[in-house]
Amino acid sequence: MSSCSSQQLVAVDESRRFMIDCFMAVKVPEENARAQADLLVAADYRGHFSHGMNRLEMYINDLAINSTNGAAEPQVLKETPATAWVDGCNGLGAVVGNYCMDLAIKKAKTVGVGWVCAKGSNHYGMAGWYAMRAMKQGLVGMSMTNTSPLMAPTGAKEAALGTNPLSLGAPASNSDQFLLDMATTAVAVGKIEIQNRKGAPLPDGWAQDPNGNVTNDAKLGFATGCLMPLGGSELTSGYKGYGLGAMVDILSGVMAGAKYSTQVRKWTHAGANSAADLGQVFIAVDPNCFAPEFEERMTDFNSRLRNTTPTDPKKPVLLAGDKEKNNMKAVDAAGGIQYLENQLKTCAALAEKLKIKPLSFN
Amino acid sequence: MSSCSSQQLVAVDESRRFMIDCFMAVKVPEENARAQADLLVAADYRGHFSHGMNRLEMYINDLAINSTNGAAEPQVLKETPATAWVDGCNGLGAVVGNYCMDLAIKKAKTVGVGWVCAKGSNHYGMAGWYAMRAMKQGLVGMSMTNTSPLMAPTGAKEAALGTNPLSLGAPASNSDQFLLDMATTAVAVGKIEIQNRKGAPLPDGWAQDPNGNVTNDAKLGFATGCLMPLGGSELTSGYKGYGLGAMVDILSGVMAGAKYSTQVRKWTHAGANSAADLGQVFIAVDPNCFAPEFEERMTDFNSRLRNTTPTDPKKPVLLAGDKEKNNMKAVDAAGGIQYLENQLKTCAALAEKLKIKPLSFN
């Protein structure tokens, strides 16, 4: 947050208002519009712009051509005390996701674990959002989703899995927490795009060229669309990241009976003309079913990690979720979110096209 | 399996017999001795020597000084329809692990999911063993364990997490399967030991020097004992592997009320003089609670991954577990397991010390 460009700051509530208006302009019922906007603004607030308002235009395009059904309500297809199989009915990701996680939470409070799989879903934003929902109820939460093919299996020169993220949230005492939210590729495609724009090379282990070799050429890496799994090449155990990406697809796409692997459609800014039918899984676990005082131990666990001796004395060791917490503090201190110029132009165009009140600045 | 050294081949059943005799010689009841030997020989059969007979001496030492209780029977401390909290009572890893996974399987068959956490456990061998146990019942199985500190958090110069493995097994039709079994460090410590013995350098991203920098010096890397997480340095997203290692400890050590992070003792060949009190988690999920025909979809999923175009036409793309399946075929074809000379010397010494029948060769 540099103060020199403070004229471009957008209050968190104003960002939310703008997105709700956009969704409602394409006939999304208010409750669903709010759910989706809450999800997106949370990503921007946490500093993950790739998962925030950046995606608004794509969602609006998908809704406008009815490839996503903004009014859809998820349906339970099959149920046991600990599980549910849900059809997202091609609804908005946040609508399906919140519904499923709330159901998992209810089951966890009754029998200790809730495990809910959804088919017929759409891109559901940051995976950590659903883990956060479970944490607010004192539970441990997990979520995973499959996504469009973009990762090449180790030893292959074509993509067969998505960035397939997984999240785990565990509450600690005094509002502390652990929140892991990670793609199972080495990096997100956005990072390759940024190196490309900068004209900078790619580090080893990020992306492949069309022959399946590691490339340092950002332009070529971006054009090829074969990200490497977490771990990079085989020598540095990239097959583990490949295995994790497959695990996510098995627990989400395959188990839910949704599209999986190379069945998943490509997704573009222009909007797709078919339903995504993504698969997702939402897990809630009540830690009180095991050793008492979980949150107190989590606090001790967190401090053991944060208090390890840093390699660089000026850079304290962080825990999963700490960077995002620091970003929220910075947004609060600055009084708003600083979007990129390009994003603001997109918003101005959307406001005109959808005839809604433009985004205003602090 | 080179045929020139076929005189050293040990039949799988003979390897099992020898280990059972060793355990019974240090007063482990026969049933528990069999459970532990089955686990260890399975690792050798699959080609993971680091998790097989290689560990026999350490287990025997721990049993001989009673830092592990070979006769212990696990106890359920708390239970719901989907969960159980178990005290391993400092029993052998396979005894505790089999007990917990069998309980998770029973619960999964009743309410769809079984989630069992154990405290008071010991090293439980390859994590995939327990996932395999669930797969045999047509279920999806997962397991994780914490281990002695050996991984430095990203940005730290001291170890605060173990190699903390996780496993996931999913059955497919026609006896095919997906079996992920991986440490959350970039590599196991054994790989560093091997480079050291060879006098070969370490690739970037495997290990740190005492100042917390990446080292290519195998001797220094081995002496320092700070493995890097999967992903390596921060630039290649090592913080994701660090996050995964922490996730494993949260779901096993912290949730079970066992030792965790830097509380976990160091483990040595000499045997430890205190209980390990490791934490573990065992999860079984019935895929029939979700979309029907899970195994058929798994078969299709597996073939989509295996059939991606290989970078090197002579090296087909593998799936998690394929390498191990190939190794078992090779052992069957050769007629036995080829152990290293050092391992056979250790066995001869153990036979003499414990007054049991020495290992015989094919």
Tab-separated table of C-alpha atoms in Angstrom, chain B:
chain	number	residue	atom	x	y	z
B	1	MET	CA	17.571	-57.530	-9.745
B	2	SER	CA	20.816	-58.451	-11.461
B	3	SER	CA	21.107	-62.202	-11.952
B	4	CYS	CA	24.845	-62.249	-11.183
B	5	SER	CA	24.136	-61.816	-7.488
B	6	SER	CA	21.222	-64.234	-7.334
B	7	GLN	CA	22.939	-66.129	-4.540
B	8	GLN	CA	21.871	-63.293	-2.233
B	9	LEU	CA	18.159	-63.418	-3.043
B	10	VAL	CA	15.869	-63.832	-0.064
B	11	ALA	CA	12.356	-65.181	-0.636
B	12	VAL	CA	9.629	-62.827	0.579
B	13	ASP	CA	8.318	-65.487	2.965
B	14	GLU	CA	11.800	-66.157	4.346
B	15	SER	CA	12.340	-62.455	5.006
B	16	ARG	CA	9.017	-62.408	6.868
B	17	ARG	CA	9.924	-65.571	8.830
B	18	PHE	CA	13.229	-64.089	9.901
B	19	MET	CA	11.676	-60.864	11.146
B	20	ILE	CA	8.915	-62.696	13.026
B	21	ASP	CA	11.613	-64.800	14.762
B	22	CYS	CA	13.560	-61.661	15.676
B	23	PHE	CA	10.514	-59.964	17.209
B	24	MET	CA	9.473	-63.097	19.104
B	25	ALA	CA	13.018	-63.414	20.467
B	26	VAL	CA	12.551	-60.075	22.236
B	27	LYS	CA	9.245	-61.288	23.727
B	28	VAL	CA	6.815	-59.790	21.210
B	29	PRO	CA	3.639	-61.947	21.127
B	30	GLU	CA	3.356	-63.895	17.861
B	31	GLU	CA	0.353	-61.993	16.517
B	32	ASN	CA	2.091	-58.636	16.988
B	33	ALA	CA	5.356	-60.001	15.588
B	34	ARG	CA	3.503	-61.102	12.448
B	35	ALA	CA	1.799	-57.712	12.062
B	36	GLN	CA	5.086	-55.829	12.265
B	37	ALA	CA	6.931	-58.278	9.974
B	38	ASP	CA	4.147	-58.124	7.348
B	39	LEU	CA	4.508	-54.346	7.278
B	40	LEU	CA	8.299	-54.388	6.929
B	41	VAL	CA	8.517	-57.113	4.299
B	42	ALA	CA	5.844	-55.347	2.228
B	43	ALA	CA	8.131	-52.310	2.009
B	44	ASP	CA	11.106	-54.398	0.830
B	45	TYR	CA	8.905	-56.217	-1.687
B	46	ARG	CA	7.767	-52.850	-3.058
B	47	GLY	CA	11.362	-51.593	-3.285
B	48	HIS	CA	11.291	-49.180	-0.346
B	49	PHE	CA	14.216	-50.648	1.555
B	50	SER	CA	14.434	-47.637	3.873
B	51	HIS	CA	11.080	-48.674	5.380
B	52	GLY	CA	11.686	-52.419	5.503
B	53	MET	CA	14.148	-54.764	7.152
B	54	ASN	CA	16.541	-51.816	7.274
B	55	ARG	CA	14.599	-50.675	10.356
B	56	LEU	CA	14.467	-54.065	12.050
B	57	GLU	CA	17.506	-53.454	14.240
B	58	MET	CA	16.129	-50.140	15.511
B	59	TYR	CA	12.807	-51.744	16.404
B	60	ILE	CA	14.569	-54.626	18.150
B	61	ASN	CA	16.720	-52.198	20.129
B	62	ASP	CA	13.671	-50.172	21.170
B	63	LEU	CA	11.883	-53.376	22.230
B	64	ALA	CA	14.881	-54.768	24.094
B	65	ILE	CA	15.133	-51.705	26.335
B	66	ASN	CA	11.328	-51.495	26.634
B	67	SER	CA	11.074	-48.074	25.046
B	68	THR	CA	8.435	-49.779	22.849
B	69	ASN	CA	5.994	-52.247	24.409
B	70	GLY	CA	5.721	-55.179	22.018
B	71	ALA	CA	2.779	-56.688	23.901
B	72	ALA	CA	0.725	-53.511	24.148
B	73	GLU	CA	-2.871	-53.447	22.934
B	74	PRO	CA	-4.367	-50.134	21.797
B	75	GLN	CA	-7.311	-48.700	23.766
B	76	VAL	CA	-10.210	-46.549	22.576
B	77	LEU	CA	-10.413	-43.404	24.732
B	78	LYS	CA	-13.381	-41.658	23.102
B	79	GLU	CA	-15.748	-42.588	20.291
B	80	THR	CA	-18.543	-41.301	18.030
B	81	PRO	CA	-20.176	-43.119	15.084
B	82	ALA	CA	-17.554	-41.643	12.720
B	83	THR	CA	-14.541	-41.041	14.969
B	84	ALA	CA	-12.325	-42.643	17.592
B	85	TRP	CA	-9.493	-41.362	19.742
B	86	VAL	CA	-7.088	-44.191	20.480
B	87	ASP	CA	-4.178	-44.609	22.882
B	88	GLY	CA	-1.576	-46.825	21.194
B	89	CYS	CA	-0.172	-47.565	24.679
B	90	ASN	CA	3.338	-47.361	23.205
B	91	GLY	CA	2.783	-50.478	21.090
B	92	LEU	CA	4.443	-51.410	17.820
B	93	GLY	CA	3.538	-49.119	14.931
B	94	ALA	CA	1.889	-51.841	12.839
B	95	VAL	CA	-0.147	-53.063	15.808
B	96	VAL	CA	-1.465	-49.572	16.562
B	97	GLY	CA	-1.915	-48.713	12.882
B	98	ASN	CA	-3.768	-51.870	11.902
B	99	TYR	CA	-6.040	-51.544	14.925
B	100	CYS	CA	-6.893	-47.929	14.098
B	101	MET	CA	-7.418	-48.474	10.382
B	102	ASP	CA	-9.641	-51.486	11.036
B	103	LEU	CA	-11.720	-49.316	13.348
B	104	ALA	CA	-11.895	-46.564	10.700
B	105	ILE	CA	-12.991	-49.160	8.110
B	106	LYS	CA	-15.759	-50.417	10.417
B	107	LYS	CA	-17.042	-46.885	10.931
B	108	ALA	CA	-16.841	-46.076	7.209
B	109	LYS	CA	-18.953	-49.138	6.467
B	110	THR	CA	-21.555	-47.905	8.956
B	111	VAL	CA	-21.730	-44.126	8.485
B	112	GLY	CA	-19.596	-43.534	5.371
B	113	VAL	CA	-16.454	-42.160	7.037
B	114	GLY	CA	-14.170	-43.370	9.789
B	115	TRP	CA	-11.629	-40.935	11.231
B	116	VAL	CA	-9.349	-42.376	13.914
B	117	CYS	CA	-6.535	-40.515	15.692
B	118	ALA	CA	-3.897	-42.309	17.752
B	119	LYS	CA	-1.524	-40.984	20.363
B	120	GLY	CA	1.093	-43.090	22.123
B	121	SER	CA	2.218	-44.719	18.901
B	122	ASN	CA	5.601	-45.543	17.397
B	123	HIS	CA	7.094	-45.373	13.897
B	124	TYR	CA	4.512	-47.118	11.775
B	125	GLY	CA	6.478	-47.942	8.628
B	126	MET	CA	5.212	-46.970	5.213
B	127	ALA	CA	2.102	-44.805	5.415
B	128	GLY	CA	0.669	-46.522	2.333
B	129	TRP	CA	0.271	-49.795	4.241
B	130	TYR	CA	-2.807	-48.468	6.033
B	131	ALA	CA	-4.333	-47.003	2.877
B	132	MET	CA	-3.869	-50.454	1.273
B	133	ARG	CA	-5.793	-52.021	4.172
B	134	ALA	CA	-8.792	-49.792	3.437
B	135	MET	CA	-8.543	-50.424	-0.318
B	136	LYS	CA	-8.818	-54.174	0.282
B	137	GLN	CA	-12.315	-53.439	1.621
B	138	GLY	CA	-13.260	-51.336	-1.397
B	139	LEU	CA	-12.763	-48.106	0.529
B	140	VAL	CA	-10.609	-45.046	-0.028
B	141	GLY	CA	-7.947	-44.944	2.681
B	142	MET	CA	-5.695	-42.234	4.003
B	143	SER	CA	-3.073	-42.102	6.706
B	144	MET	CA	-0.555	-39.622	8.064
B	145	THR	CA	2.024	-39.668	10.856
B	146	ASN	CA	4.334	-37.174	12.429
B	147	THR	CA	8.013	-38.062	12.851
B	148	SER	CA	11.174	-36.724	14.482
B	149	PRO	CA	12.131	-33.105	13.531
B	150	LEU	CA	14.189	-33.050	10.342
B	151	MET	CA	12.615	-30.352	8.134
B	152	ALA	CA	13.302	-26.656	8.434
B	153	PRO	CA	10.304	-24.325	7.927
B	154	THR	CA	10.773	-21.996	4.953
B	155	GLY	CA	13.025	-19.162	6.121
B	156	ALA	CA	14.294	-21.035	9.193
B	157	LYS	CA	17.658	-22.601	9.924
B	158	GLU	CA	16.500	-25.244	12.367
B	159	ALA	CA	14.256	-28.292	12.000
B	160	ALA	CA	10.762	-28.126	13.521
B	161	LEU	CA	8.798	-30.745	11.571
B	162	GLY	CA	9.496	-34.326	10.517
B	163	THR	CA	9.406	-35.876	7.073
B	164	ASN	CA	5.696	-36.258	7.951
B	165	PRO	CA	4.372	-38.599	5.256
B	166	LEU	CA	0.846	-38.831	3.948
B	167	SER	CA	-0.818	-41.580	1.941
B	168	LEU	CA	-3.965	-41.946	-0.095
B	169	GLY	CA	-5.173	-45.164	-1.709
B	170	ALA	CA	-8.117	-45.402	-4.106
B	171	PRO	CA	-9.201	-48.754	-5.569
B	172	ALA	CA	-9.944	-49.092	-9.294
B	173	SER	CA	-11.608	-51.950	-11.158
B	174	ASN	CA	-9.699	-55.089	-12.228
B	175	SER	CA	-7.335	-54.846	-9.235
B	176	ASP	CA	-5.878	-51.581	-10.472
B	177	GLN	CA	-5.342	-48.793	-7.941
B	178	PHE	CA	-3.882	-45.379	-7.169
B	179	LEU	CA	-1.567	-45.352	-4.164
B	180	LEU	CA	0.176	-42.143	-3.150
B	181	ASP	CA	2.668	-42.515	-0.287
B	182	MET	CA	5.002	-39.573	0.127
B	183	ALA	CA	7.071	-37.689	2.639
B	184	THR	CA	6.357	-33.956	2.673
B	185	THR	CA	10.070	-33.182	2.535
B	186	ALA	CA	11.669	-32.927	-0.926
B	187	VAL	CA	13.533	-36.187	-0.333
B	188	ALA	CA	14.021	-38.707	2.468
B	189	VAL	CA	17.192	-38.458	4.553
B	190	GLY	CA	18.315	-41.780	3.053
B	191	LYS	CA	18.746	-40.123	-0.358
B	192	ILE	CA	21.155	-37.606	1.135
B	193	GLU	CA	23.059	-40.427	2.825
B	194	ILE	CA	23.424	-42.197	-0.543
B	195	GLN	CA	24.775	-39.061	-2.306
B	196	ASN	CA	27.195	-38.652	0.599
B	197	ARG	CA	28.442	-42.243	0.254
B	198	LYS	CA	28.832	-41.800	-3.502
B	199	GLY	CA	30.709	-38.534	-2.986
B	200	ALA	CA	28.129	-36.927	-5.296
B	201	PRO	CA	26.689	-33.403	-4.878
B	202	LEU	CA	23.105	-32.694	-3.810
B	203	PRO	CA	20.714	-31.083	-6.284
B	204	ASP	CA	19.330	-27.680	-5.248
B	205	GLY	CA	16.292	-27.910	-3.011
B	206	TRP	CA	17.142	-31.052	-1.033
B	207	ALA	CA	18.912	-29.824	2.089
B	208	GLN	CA	20.202	-26.814	4.005
B	209	ASP	CA	23.547	-25.911	5.566
B	210	PRO	CA	23.738	-24.721	9.211
B	211	ASN	CA	23.127	-21.120	8.100
B	212	GLY	CA	19.853	-22.058	6.454
B	213	ASN	CA	21.094	-21.787	2.876
B	214	VAL	CA	20.586	-24.441	0.206
B	215	THR	CA	23.634	-26.719	0.122
B	216	ASN	CA	24.996	-28.987	-2.607
B	217	ASP	CA	27.463	-30.542	-0.146
B	218	ALA	CA	26.085	-33.996	0.695
B	219	LYS	CA	28.326	-34.439	3.748
B	220	LEU	CA	27.342	-31.068	5.170
B	221	GLY	CA	23.685	-31.627	4.302
B	222	PHE	CA	23.659	-34.973	6.068
B	223	ALA	CA	25.443	-33.604	9.146
B	224	THR	CA	23.130	-30.571	9.398
B	225	GLY	CA	19.914	-32.603	9.424
B	226	CYS	CA	17.733	-29.858	7.948
B	227	LEU	CA	15.881	-31.272	4.962
B	228	MET	CA	14.015	-28.858	2.735
B	229	PRO	CA	10.261	-29.224	2.299
B	230	LEU	CA	8.757	-30.471	-0.978
B	231	GLY	CA	9.183	-27.563	-3.402
B	232	GLY	CA	12.638	-26.629	-2.092
B	233	SER	CA	13.347	-22.927	-1.618
B	234	GLU	CA	10.812	-20.110	-1.329
B	235	LEU	CA	11.199	-19.235	-5.050
B	236	THR	CA	10.006	-22.701	-6.037
B	237	SER	CA	7.193	-22.667	-3.439
B	238	GLY	CA	8.871	-24.694	-0.698
B	239	TYR	CA	6.464	-23.011	1.729
B	240	LYS	CA	3.787	-25.307	0.278
B	241	GLY	CA	5.719	-28.417	1.305
B	242	TYR	CA	6.315	-26.765	4.694
B	243	GLY	CA	2.551	-26.167	4.940
B	244	LEU	CA	1.816	-29.792	4.022
B	245	GLY	CA	4.237	-31.055	6.666
B	246	ALA	CA	2.502	-28.849	9.240
B	247	MET	CA	-0.920	-30.082	8.043
B	248	VAL	CA	0.186	-33.684	8.652
B	249	ASP	CA	1.379	-32.831	12.178
B	250	ILE	CA	-1.869	-30.978	12.986
B	251	LEU	CA	-4.055	-33.904	11.847
B	252	SER	CA	-1.872	-36.491	13.584
B	253	GLY	CA	0.207	-35.153	16.512
B	254	VAL	CA	-1.759	-32.092	17.591
B	255	MET	CA	-5.231	-33.560	17.133
B	256	ALA	CA	-4.329	-36.827	18.858
B	257	GLY	CA	-2.746	-35.093	21.851
B	258	ALA	CA	0.555	-36.835	21.104
B	259	LYS	CA	3.965	-35.197	20.839
B	260	TYR	CA	4.251	-32.769	17.920
B	261	SER	CA	6.750	-30.520	16.165
B	262	THR	CA	9.904	-30.064	18.261
B	263	GLN	CA	8.404	-32.114	21.115
B	264	VAL	CA	9.046	-35.314	19.150
B	265	ARG	CA	12.215	-37.099	20.255
B	266	LYS	CA	15.162	-37.824	17.998
B	267	TRP	CA	15.282	-41.463	16.906
B	268	THR	CA	18.543	-43.357	16.566
B	269	HIS	CA	19.850	-46.793	15.623
B	270	ALA	CA	20.856	-47.293	19.238
B	271	GLY	CA	17.244	-47.213	20.409
B	272	ALA	CA	15.695	-44.393	22.426
B	273	ASN	CA	15.238	-44.404	26.158
B	274	SER	CA	11.813	-42.788	26.175
B	275	ALA	CA	8.455	-43.508	24.541
B	276	ALA	CA	8.085	-41.869	21.113
B	277	ASP	CA	4.408	-40.896	21.654
B	278	LEU	CA	3.910	-40.244	17.951
B	279	GLY	CA	0.531	-39.132	16.615
B	280	GLN	CA	-1.182	-40.725	13.630
B	281	VAL	CA	-4.450	-40.439	11.743
B	282	PHE	CA	-6.326	-43.120	9.811
B	283	ILE	CA	-9.205	-42.226	7.520
B	284	ALA	CA	-11.488	-44.549	5.578
B	285	VAL	CA	-14.209	-43.315	3.226
B	286	ASP	CA	-16.847	-45.403	1.473
B	287	PRO	CA	-17.030	-44.124	-2.123
B	288	ASN	CA	-20.467	-45.727	-2.499
B	289	CYS	CA	-21.815	-42.883	-0.376
B	290	PHE	CA	-21.209	-40.616	-3.368
B	291	ALA	CA	-21.501	-41.237	-7.127
B	292	PRO	CA	-21.952	-44.942	-8.060
B	293	GLU	CA	-19.242	-46.820	-10.010
B	294	PHE	CA	-16.272	-45.154	-8.362
B	295	GLU	CA	-13.876	-47.971	-9.290
B	296	GLU	CA	-14.809	-47.795	-12.973
B	297	ARG	CA	-14.180	-44.041	-13.028
B	298	MET	CA	-10.859	-44.586	-11.223
B	299	THR	CA	-9.801	-46.974	-13.980
B	300	ASP	CA	-10.602	-44.332	-16.590
B	301	PHE	CA	-8.876	-41.624	-14.512
B	302	ASN	CA	-5.760	-43.774	-14.152
B	303	SER	CA	-5.582	-44.469	-17.866
B	304	ARG	CA	-5.979	-40.785	-18.740
B	305	LEU	CA	-2.865	-40.047	-16.672
B	306	ARG	CA	-0.846	-43.076	-17.812
B	307	ASN	CA	-1.718	-42.375	-21.443
B	308	THR	CA	-0.514	-38.785	-21.580
B	309	THR	CA	2.213	-38.393	-24.221
B	310	PRO	CA	5.572	-39.100	-22.569
B	311	THR	CA	8.429	-36.617	-22.879
B	312	ASP	CA	10.732	-39.562	-23.537
B	313	PRO	CA	8.915	-42.150	-25.746
B	314	LYS	CA	10.820	-44.952	-23.992
B	315	LYS	CA	9.554	-43.931	-20.550
B	316	PRO	CA	5.795	-44.319	-20.105
B	317	VAL	CA	4.069	-41.939	-17.704
B	318	LEU	CA	3.538	-43.566	-14.319
B	319	LEU	CA	0.822	-43.257	-11.722
B	320	ALA	CA	1.421	-43.191	-7.958
B	321	GLY	CA	2.061	-46.831	-6.982
B	322	ASP	CA	3.084	-48.072	-10.457
B	323	LYS	CA	6.795	-48.122	-9.651
B	324	GLU	CA	6.131	-50.292	-6.608
B	325	LYS	CA	3.916	-52.662	-8.594
B	326	ASN	CA	6.711	-53.057	-11.147
B	327	ASN	CA	9.162	-53.759	-8.331
B	328	MET	CA	6.972	-56.526	-6.918
B	329	LYS	CA	6.769	-58.112	-10.371
B	330	ALA	CA	10.558	-58.002	-10.632
B	331	VAL	CA	10.944	-59.632	-7.195
B	332	ASP	CA	8.513	-62.381	-8.204
B	333	ALA	CA	10.348	-62.949	-11.492
B	334	ALA	CA	13.735	-63.079	-9.761
B	335	GLY	CA	12.442	-65.318	-6.983
B	336	GLY	CA	13.299	-63.085	-4.050
B	337	ILE	CA	14.446	-59.766	-2.651
B	338	GLN	CA	18.029	-58.701	-3.174
B	339	TYR	CA	19.194	-57.049	0.038
B	340	LEU	CA	22.351	-54.969	0.345
B	341	GLU	CA	25.454	-56.676	1.713
B	342	ASN	CA	25.334	-54.461	4.820
B	343	GLN	CA	21.767	-55.498	5.553
B	344	LEU	CA	22.690	-59.172	5.349
B	345	LYS	CA	25.564	-58.631	7.769
B	346	THR	CA	23.192	-56.957	10.209
B	347	CYS	CA	20.832	-59.922	9.882
B	348	ALA	CA	23.621	-62.416	10.551
B	349	ALA	CA	24.615	-60.497	13.680
B	350	LEU	CA	20.999	-60.277	14.839
B	351	ALA	CA	20.523	-64.039	14.333
B	352	GLU	CA	23.549	-64.761	16.466
B	353	LYS	CA	22.634	-62.265	19.164
B	354	LEU	CA	18.987	-63.365	19.368
B	355	LYS	CA	19.832	-67.078	18.882
B	356	ILE	CA	17.439	-67.581	15.951
B	357	LYS	CA	17.744	-69.368	12.630
B	358	PRO	CA	19.783	-67.193	10.233
B	359	LEU	CA	18.312	-65.825	7.044
B	360	SER	CA	18.574	-68.352	4.211
B	361	PHE	CA	18.959	-67.632	0.517
B	362	ASN	CA	17.285	-68.952	-2.599
